[in-house]
Tab-separated table of C-alpha atoms in Angstrom:
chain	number	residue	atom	x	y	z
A	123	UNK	CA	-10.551	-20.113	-8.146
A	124	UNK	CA	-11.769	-23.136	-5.700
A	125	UNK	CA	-14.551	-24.011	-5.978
A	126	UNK	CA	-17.726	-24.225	-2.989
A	127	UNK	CA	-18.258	-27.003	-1.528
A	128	UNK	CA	-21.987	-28.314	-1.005
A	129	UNK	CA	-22.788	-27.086	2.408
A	130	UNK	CA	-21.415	-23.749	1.187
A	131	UNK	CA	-24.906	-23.809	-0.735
A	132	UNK	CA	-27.243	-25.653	0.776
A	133	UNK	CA	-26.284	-24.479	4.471
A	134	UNK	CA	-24.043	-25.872	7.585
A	135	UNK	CA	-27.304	-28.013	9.067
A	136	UNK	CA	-26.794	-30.623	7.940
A	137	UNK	CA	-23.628	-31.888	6.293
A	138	UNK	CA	-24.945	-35.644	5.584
A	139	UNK	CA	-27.007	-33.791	3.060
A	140	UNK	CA	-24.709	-34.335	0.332
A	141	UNK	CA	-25.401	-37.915	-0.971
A	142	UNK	CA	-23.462	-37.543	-4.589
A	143	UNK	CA	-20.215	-37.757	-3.515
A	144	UNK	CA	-17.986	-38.939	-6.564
A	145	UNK	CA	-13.858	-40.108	-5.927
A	146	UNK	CA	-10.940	-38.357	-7.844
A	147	UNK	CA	-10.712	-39.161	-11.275
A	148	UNK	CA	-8.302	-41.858	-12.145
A	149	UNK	CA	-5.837	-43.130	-14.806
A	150	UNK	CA	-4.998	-39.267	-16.112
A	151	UNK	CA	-3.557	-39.428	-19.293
A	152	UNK	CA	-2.465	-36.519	-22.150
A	153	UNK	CA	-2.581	-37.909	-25.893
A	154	UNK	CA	-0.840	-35.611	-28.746
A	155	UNK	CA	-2.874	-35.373	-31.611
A	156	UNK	CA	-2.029	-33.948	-35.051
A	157	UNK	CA	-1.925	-30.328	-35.587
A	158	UNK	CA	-1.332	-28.746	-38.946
A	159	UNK	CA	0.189	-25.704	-36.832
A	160	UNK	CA	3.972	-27.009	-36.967
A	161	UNK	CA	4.702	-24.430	-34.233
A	162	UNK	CA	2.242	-25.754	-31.945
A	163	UNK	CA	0.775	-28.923	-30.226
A	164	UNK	CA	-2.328	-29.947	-29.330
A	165	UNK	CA	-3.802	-31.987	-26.928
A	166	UNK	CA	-6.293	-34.332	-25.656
A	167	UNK	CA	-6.930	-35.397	-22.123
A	168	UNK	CA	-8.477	-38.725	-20.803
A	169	UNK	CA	-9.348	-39.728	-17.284
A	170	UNK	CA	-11.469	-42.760	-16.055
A	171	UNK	CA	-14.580	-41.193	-13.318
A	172	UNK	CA	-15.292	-45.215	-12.456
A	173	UNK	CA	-13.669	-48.315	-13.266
A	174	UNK	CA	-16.357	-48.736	-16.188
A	175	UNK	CA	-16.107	-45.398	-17.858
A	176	UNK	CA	-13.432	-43.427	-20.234
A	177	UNK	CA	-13.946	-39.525	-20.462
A	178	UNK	CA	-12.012	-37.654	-23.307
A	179	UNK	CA	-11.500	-33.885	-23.228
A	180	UNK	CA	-11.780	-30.902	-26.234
A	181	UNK	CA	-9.137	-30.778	-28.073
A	182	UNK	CA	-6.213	-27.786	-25.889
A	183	UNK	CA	-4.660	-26.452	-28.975
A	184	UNK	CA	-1.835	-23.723	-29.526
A	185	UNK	CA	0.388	-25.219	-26.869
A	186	UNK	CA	3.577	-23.340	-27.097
A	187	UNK	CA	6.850	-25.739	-27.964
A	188	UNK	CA	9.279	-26.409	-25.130
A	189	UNK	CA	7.295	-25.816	-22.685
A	190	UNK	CA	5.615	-27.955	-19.646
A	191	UNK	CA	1.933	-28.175	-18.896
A	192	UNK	CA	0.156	-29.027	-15.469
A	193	UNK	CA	-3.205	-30.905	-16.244
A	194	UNK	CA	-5.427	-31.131	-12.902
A	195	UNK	CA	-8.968	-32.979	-13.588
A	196	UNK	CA	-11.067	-31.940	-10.696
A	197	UNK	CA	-14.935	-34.057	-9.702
A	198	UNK	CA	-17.820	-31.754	-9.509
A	199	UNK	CA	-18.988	-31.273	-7.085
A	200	UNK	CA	-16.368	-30.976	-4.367
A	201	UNK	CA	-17.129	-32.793	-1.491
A	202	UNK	CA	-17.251	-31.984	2.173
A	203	UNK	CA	-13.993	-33.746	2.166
A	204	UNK	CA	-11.439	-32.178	0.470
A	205	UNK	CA	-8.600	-35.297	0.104
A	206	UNK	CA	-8.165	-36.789	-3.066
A	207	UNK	CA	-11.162	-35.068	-5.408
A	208	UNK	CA	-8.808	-34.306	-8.077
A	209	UNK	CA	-6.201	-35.921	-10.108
A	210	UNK	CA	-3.192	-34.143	-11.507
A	211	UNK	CA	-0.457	-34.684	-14.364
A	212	UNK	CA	2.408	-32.657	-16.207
A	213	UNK	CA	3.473	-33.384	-19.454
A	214	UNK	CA	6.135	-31.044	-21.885
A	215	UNK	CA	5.139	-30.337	-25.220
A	216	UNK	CA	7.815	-31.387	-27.838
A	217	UNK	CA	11.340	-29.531	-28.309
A	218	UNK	CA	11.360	-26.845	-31.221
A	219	UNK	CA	11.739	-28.939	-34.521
A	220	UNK	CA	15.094	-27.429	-35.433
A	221	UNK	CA	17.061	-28.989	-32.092
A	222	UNK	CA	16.568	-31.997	-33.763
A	223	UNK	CA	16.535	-31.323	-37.494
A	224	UNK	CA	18.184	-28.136	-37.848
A	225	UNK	CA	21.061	-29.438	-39.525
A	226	UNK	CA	19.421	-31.501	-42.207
A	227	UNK	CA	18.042	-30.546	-45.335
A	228	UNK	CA	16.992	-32.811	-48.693
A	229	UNK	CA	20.406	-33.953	-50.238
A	230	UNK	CA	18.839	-35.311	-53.201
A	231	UNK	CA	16.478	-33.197	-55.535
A	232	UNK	CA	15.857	-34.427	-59.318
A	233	UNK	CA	13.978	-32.603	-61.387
A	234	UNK	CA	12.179	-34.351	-64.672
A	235	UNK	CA	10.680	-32.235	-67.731
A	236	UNK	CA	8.543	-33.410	-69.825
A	237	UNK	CA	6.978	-30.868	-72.434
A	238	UNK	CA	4.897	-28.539	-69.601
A	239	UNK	CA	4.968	-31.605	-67.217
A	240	UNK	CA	8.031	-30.913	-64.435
A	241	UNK	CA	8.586	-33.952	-62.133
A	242	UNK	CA	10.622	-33.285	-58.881
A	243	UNK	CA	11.685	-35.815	-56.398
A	244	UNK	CA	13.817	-35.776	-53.419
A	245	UNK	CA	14.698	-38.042	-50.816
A	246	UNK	CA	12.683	-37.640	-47.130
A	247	UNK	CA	13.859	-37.085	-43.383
A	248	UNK	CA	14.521	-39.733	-40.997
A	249	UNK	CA	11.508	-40.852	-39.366
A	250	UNK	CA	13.368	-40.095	-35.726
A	251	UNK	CA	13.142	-36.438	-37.017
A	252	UNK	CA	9.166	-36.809	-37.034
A	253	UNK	CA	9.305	-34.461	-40.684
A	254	UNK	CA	5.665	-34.996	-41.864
A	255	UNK	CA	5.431	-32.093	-44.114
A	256	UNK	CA	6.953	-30.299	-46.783
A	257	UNK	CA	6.906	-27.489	-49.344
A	258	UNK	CA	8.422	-26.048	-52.401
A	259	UNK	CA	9.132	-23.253	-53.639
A	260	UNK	CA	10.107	-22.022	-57.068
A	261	UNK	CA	10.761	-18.108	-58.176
A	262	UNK	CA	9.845	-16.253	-61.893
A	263	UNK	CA	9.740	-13.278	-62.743
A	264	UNK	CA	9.849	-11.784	-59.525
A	265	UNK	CA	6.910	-14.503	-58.000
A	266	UNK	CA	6.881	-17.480	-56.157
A	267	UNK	CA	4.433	-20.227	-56.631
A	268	UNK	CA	4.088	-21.997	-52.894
A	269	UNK	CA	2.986	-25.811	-52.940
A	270	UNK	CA	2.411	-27.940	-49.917
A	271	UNK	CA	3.734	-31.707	-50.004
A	272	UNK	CA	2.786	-34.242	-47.561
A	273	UNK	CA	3.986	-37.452	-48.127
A	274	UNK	CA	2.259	-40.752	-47.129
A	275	UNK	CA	3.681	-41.619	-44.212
A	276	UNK	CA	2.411	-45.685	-44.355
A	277	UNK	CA	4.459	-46.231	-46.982
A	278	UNK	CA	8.216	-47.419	-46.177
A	279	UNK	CA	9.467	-44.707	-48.967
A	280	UNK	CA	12.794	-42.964	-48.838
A	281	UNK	CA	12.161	-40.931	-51.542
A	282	UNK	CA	8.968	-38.459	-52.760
A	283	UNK	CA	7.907	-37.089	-55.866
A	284	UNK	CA	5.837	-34.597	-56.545
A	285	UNK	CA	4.373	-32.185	-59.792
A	286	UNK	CA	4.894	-28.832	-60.067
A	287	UNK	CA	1.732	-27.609	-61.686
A	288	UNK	CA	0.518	-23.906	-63.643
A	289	UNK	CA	3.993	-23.250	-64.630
A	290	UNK	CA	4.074	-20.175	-67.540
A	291	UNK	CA	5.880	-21.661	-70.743
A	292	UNK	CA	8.989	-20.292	-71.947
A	293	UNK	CA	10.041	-18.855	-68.228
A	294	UNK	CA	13.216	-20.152	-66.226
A	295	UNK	CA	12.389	-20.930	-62.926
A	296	UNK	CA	15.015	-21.480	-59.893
A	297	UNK	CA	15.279	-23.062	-56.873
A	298	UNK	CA	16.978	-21.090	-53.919
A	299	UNK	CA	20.764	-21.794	-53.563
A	300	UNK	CA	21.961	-21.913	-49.980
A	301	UNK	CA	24.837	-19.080	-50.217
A	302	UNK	CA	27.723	-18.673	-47.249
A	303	UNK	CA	28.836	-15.425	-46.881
A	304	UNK	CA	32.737	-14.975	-45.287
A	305	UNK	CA	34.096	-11.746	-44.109
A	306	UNK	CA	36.282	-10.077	-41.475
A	307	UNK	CA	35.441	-8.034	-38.788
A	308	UNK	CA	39.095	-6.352	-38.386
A	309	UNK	CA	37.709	-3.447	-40.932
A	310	UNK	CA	35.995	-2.186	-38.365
A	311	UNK	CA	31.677	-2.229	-37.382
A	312	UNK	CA	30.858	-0.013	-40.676
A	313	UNK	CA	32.152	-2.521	-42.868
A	314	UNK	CA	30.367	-5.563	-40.794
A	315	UNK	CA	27.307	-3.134	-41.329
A	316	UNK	CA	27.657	-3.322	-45.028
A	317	UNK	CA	28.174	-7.109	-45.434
A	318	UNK	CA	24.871	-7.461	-43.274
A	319	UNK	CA	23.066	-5.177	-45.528
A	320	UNK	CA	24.054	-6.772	-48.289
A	321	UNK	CA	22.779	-10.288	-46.820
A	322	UNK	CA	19.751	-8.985	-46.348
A	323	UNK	CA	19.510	-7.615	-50.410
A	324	UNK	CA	20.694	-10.753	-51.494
A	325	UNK	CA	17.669	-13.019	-50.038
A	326	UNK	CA	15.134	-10.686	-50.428
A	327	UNK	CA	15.696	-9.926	-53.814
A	328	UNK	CA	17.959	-12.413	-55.364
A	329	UNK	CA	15.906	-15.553	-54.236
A	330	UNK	CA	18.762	-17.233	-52.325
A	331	UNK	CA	18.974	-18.568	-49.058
A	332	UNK	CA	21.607	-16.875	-47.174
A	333	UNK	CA	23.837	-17.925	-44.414
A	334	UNK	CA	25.334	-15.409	-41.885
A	335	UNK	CA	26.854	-15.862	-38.710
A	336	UNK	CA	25.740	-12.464	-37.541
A	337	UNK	CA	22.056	-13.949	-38.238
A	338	UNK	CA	23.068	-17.172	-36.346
A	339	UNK	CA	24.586	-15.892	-33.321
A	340	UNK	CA	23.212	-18.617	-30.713
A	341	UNK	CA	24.248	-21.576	-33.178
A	342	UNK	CA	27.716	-20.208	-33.520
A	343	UNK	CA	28.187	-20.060	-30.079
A	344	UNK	CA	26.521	-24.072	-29.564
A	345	UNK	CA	28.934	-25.295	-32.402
A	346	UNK	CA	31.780	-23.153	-31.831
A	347	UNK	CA	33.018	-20.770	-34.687
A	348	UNK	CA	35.021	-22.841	-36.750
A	349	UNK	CA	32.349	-25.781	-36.208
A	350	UNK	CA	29.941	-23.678	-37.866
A	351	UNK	CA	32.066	-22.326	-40.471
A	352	UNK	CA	32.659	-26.118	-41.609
A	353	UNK	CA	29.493	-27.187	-41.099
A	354	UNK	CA	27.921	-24.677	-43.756
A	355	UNK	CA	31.073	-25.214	-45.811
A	356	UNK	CA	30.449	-28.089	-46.780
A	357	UNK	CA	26.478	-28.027	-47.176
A	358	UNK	CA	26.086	-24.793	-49.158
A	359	UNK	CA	26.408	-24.320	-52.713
A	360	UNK	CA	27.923	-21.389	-52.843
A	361	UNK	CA	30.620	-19.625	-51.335
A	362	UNK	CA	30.935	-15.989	-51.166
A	363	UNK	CA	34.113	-14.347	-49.423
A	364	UNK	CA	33.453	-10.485	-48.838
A	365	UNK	CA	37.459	-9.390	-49.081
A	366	UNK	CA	38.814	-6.254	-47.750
A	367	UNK	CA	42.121	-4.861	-45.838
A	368	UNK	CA	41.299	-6.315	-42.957
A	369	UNK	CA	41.246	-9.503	-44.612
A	370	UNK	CA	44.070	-9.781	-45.959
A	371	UNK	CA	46.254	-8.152	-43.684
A	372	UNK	CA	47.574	-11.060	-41.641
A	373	UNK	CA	49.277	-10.417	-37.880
A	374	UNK	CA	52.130	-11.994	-37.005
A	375	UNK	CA	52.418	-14.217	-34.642
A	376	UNK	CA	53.421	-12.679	-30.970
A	377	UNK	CA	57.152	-12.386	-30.675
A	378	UNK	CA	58.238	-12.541	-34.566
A	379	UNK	CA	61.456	-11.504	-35.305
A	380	UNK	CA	61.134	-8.029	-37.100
A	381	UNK	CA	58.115	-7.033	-35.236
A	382	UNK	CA	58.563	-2.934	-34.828
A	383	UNK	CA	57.116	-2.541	-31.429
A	384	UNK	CA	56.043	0.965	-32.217
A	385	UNK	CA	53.761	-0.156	-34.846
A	386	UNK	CA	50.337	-0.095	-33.983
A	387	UNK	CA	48.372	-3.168	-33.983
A	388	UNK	CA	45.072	-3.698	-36.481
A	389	UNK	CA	41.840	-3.311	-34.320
A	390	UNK	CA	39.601	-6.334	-33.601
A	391	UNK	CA	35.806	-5.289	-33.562
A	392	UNK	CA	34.615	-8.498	-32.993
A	393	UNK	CA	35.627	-12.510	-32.045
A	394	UNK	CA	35.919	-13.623	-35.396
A	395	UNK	CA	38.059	-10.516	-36.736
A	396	UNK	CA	41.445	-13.172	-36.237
A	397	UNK	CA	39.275	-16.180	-37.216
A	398	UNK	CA	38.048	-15.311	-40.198
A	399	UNK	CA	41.609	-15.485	-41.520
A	400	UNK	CA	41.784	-19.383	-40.326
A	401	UNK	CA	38.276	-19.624	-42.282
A	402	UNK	CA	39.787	-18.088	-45.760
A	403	UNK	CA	42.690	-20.458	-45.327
A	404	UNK	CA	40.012	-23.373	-45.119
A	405	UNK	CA	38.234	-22.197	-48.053
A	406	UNK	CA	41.595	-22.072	-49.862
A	407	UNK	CA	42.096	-25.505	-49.470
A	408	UNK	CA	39.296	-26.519	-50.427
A	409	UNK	CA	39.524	-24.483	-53.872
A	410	UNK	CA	43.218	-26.208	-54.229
A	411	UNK	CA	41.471	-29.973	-53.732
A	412	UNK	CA	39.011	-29.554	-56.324
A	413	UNK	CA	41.579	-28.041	-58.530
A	414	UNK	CA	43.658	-30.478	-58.234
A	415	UNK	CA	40.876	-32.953	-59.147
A	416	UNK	CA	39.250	-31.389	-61.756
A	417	UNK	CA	36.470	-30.598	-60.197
A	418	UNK	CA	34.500	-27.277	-60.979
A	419	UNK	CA	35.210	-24.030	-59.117
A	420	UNK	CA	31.769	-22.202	-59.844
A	421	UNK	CA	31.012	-22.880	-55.853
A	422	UNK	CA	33.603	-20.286	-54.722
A	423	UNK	CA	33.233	-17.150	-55.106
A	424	UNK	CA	35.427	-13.621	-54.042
A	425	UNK	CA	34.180	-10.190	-54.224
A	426	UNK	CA	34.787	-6.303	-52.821
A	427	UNK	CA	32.926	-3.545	-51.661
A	428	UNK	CA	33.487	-0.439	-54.118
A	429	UNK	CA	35.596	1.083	-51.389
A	430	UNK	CA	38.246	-2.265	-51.805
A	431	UNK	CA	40.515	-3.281	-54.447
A	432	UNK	CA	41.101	-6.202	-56.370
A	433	UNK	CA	44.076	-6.802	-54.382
A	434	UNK	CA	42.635	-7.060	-51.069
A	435	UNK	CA	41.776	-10.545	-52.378
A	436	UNK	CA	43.880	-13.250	-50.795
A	437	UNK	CA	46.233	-15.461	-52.846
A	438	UNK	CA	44.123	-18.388	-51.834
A	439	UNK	CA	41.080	-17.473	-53.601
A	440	UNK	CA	43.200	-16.246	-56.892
A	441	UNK	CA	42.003	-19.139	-59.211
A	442	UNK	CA	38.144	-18.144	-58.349
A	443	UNK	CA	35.298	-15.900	-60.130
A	444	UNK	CA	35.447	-12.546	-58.567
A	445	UNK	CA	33.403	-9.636	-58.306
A	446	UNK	CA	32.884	-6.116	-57.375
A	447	UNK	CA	29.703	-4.991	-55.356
A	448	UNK	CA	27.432	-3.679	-55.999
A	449	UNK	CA	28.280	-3.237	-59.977
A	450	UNK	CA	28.560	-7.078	-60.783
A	451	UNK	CA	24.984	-7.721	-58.522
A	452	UNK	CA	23.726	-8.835	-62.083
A	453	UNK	CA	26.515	-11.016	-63.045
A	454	UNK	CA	26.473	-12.449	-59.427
A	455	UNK	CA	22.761	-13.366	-59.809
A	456	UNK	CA	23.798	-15.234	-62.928
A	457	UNK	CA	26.234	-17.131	-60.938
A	458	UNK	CA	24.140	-18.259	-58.400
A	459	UNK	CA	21.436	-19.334	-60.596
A	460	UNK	CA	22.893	-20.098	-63.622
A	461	UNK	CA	21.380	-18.181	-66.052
A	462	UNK	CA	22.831	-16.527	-69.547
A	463	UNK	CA	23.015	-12.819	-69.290
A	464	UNK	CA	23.809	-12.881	-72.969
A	465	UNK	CA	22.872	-14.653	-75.902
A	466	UNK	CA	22.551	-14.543	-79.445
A	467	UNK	CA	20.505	-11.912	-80.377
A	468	UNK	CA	19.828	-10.824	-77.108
A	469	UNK	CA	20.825	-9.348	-73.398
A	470	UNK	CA	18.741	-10.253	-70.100
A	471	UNK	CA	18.496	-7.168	-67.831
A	472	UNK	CA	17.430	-7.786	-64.117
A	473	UNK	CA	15.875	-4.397	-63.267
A	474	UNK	CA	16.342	-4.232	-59.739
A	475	UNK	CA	19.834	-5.627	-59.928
A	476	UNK	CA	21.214	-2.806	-62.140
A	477	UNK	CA	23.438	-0.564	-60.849
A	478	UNK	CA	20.476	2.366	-61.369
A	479	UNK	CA	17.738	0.422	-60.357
A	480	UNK	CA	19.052	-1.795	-56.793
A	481	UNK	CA	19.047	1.463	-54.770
A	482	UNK	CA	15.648	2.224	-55.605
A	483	UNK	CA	14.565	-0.764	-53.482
A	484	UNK	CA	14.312	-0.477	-49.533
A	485	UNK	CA	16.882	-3.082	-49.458
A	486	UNK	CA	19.128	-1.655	-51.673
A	487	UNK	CA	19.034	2.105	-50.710
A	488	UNK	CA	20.335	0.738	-47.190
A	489	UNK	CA	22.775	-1.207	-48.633
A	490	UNK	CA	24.001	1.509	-50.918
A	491	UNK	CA	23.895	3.829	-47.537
A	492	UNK	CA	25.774	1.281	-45.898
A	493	UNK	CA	28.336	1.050	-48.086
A	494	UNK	CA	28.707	4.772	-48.028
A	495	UNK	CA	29.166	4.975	-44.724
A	496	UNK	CA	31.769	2.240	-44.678
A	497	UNK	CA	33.569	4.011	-47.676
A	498	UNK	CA	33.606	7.225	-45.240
A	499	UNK	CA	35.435	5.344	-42.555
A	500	UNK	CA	38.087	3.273	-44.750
């Protein structure tokens, strides 16, 4: 849309007739401003009309992130004259937070109780990460209570605290555990079905955060496989190694002695079906360090589908807990949150984690049909 100039409207006659001819607007700037949206920016634009003067626009919000933006500040009316009656910029909204920050996460987190009063406090992000908010999150009896935290920024603080407030008396409450699930692809795309499914049941109704290379397809292939792998290694809290033929059947290495060339070679259904092997290994050593230290083994974790065995576990994960899915989906939720099934005088049942009650969840009827399915192909 351009608009008319003045003779356009008042006729060709006479062009001297426009008298308010004003110059281009000068000294264009864009200003971010704060915007509680995290997934958007908003913006304000300044020019200068004379030397004298400072005009400031409406707030633009909902900017999308990652993106550039053309500003062009344009005098009304146009004049006869069409050079220089407008001023343009471009400016780029800032990257999506997690390039930055993806790979951090709150190290330290205390929590205080005092009768009903529960303190928590945990150390903050690096200002270069430009983190200005924060939330919590805490699970019982199948709810969450949601509280914002914003820390004040003017203070030079490292740390926050914060109190958790209308908590029920006499209820355990949890915070989510960031779980790793392992697997191998060599069983073939049923059983990769079944591990996903299970993922999926495990967040939704186990209140843990999972991590899942098929969910993280774009920052496997940034870091590399085994780059990720380690990465999420060594920040999780729990391990969880899905074991299976596959897995545990290891090829030889081209040209071994013994090798019947008539034997058919295990299918690969993916590019981590010979990884994953180099990924147990890794896992294994880490279980042999902390054994050997005396540290505890709770983070590591080995389990089967009902279609495996027990001795599709490797060697290397021998000294750790194991279970089978989806009968121990109880005892694995008292793992990862570490909470007494059993004590005196009484027995905690988790409804929708009983072996009658999972499948009739959405989540769990497709894992149970997943599972099926994989059982049908093994």
């Amino acid at each position: 849309c351009i608009p008319w100039p003045c003779f356009e409207l008042l006729g060709n006659e006479d062009r001297e007739i426009c008298e308010h001819f004003v110059h281009a607007p000068n000294d264009v700037k864009v200003e971010f401003v704060d915007d509680p949206n995290l997934k958007s920016d908003t913006v304000v634009v300044s020019w200068k009309p004379s030397s004298y003067q400072v005009y400031m626009s409406d707030p633009f919000p909902g900017l999308s992130l990652g993106a550039q933006f053309a500003v062009t500040v344009m005098s009304l009316p146009v004049p006869e004259k069409w050079e220089k009656f407008y001023s343009s910029t471009t400016f780029s909204t800032r990257k999506i937070g997690l390039e930055k920050c993806k790979h951090w996460y709150p190290r330290h987190v205390e929590v205080q109780q005092e009768g009903t009063i529960v303190t928590v406090t945990f150390n903050l992000a690096p200002p270069n990460l430009g983190i200005r908010n924060y939330f919590s999150l805490c699970y019982a009896n199948g709810k969450k209570e949601y509280k914002a935290i914003t820390p004040s920024l003017a203070e030079n603080q490292t740390h926050h605290s914060f109190q958790l407030d209308g908590l029920q008396e006499g209820t355990n409450y949890t915070c989510e555990p960031r779980l790793l699930i392992c697997y191998s692809s060599r069983d073939g795309p049923a059983h990769v079905k079944a591990v996903n499914h299970f993922g999926a049941f495990v967040q939704k109704h186990m209140a843990t955060q999972v991590c899942l290379d098929l969910w993280d397809s774009l920052g496997v292939a940034e870091e590399g496989y085994m780059a990720w792998y380690c990465r999420h290694i060594r920040d999780s809290d729990f391990i969880l190694v899905i074991c299976s033929r596959g897995l545990k059947r290891r090829p030889e290495p081209p040209g071994a002695e013994g090798d019947d060339e008539g034997e058919e070679e295990p299918l690969s259904f993916g590019p981590d079906a010979r990884m994953s092997e180099a990924v147990v290994q890794l896992i294994g050593e880490e279980v042999g360090r902390a054994k050997a230290r005396g540290q505890d083994l709770s983070k590591y974790m080995a389990a089967v589908f009902q279609y495996s065995q027990q001795a599709d576990i490797p060697v290397e994960l021998g000294l750790v807990q194991h279970y089978t899915l989806t009968r121990d989906l109880a005892l694995l939720f008292s793992h990862l949150h570490g909470v007494a099934l059993h004590r005196p005088g009484g027995h905690l049942k988790i409804a929708p984690l009983s072996e009658e009650g999972f499948a009739e969840l959405p989540a769990g009827a497709a894992l149970q049909s997943a599972i099926s399915d994989a059982e049908a192909t093994m």
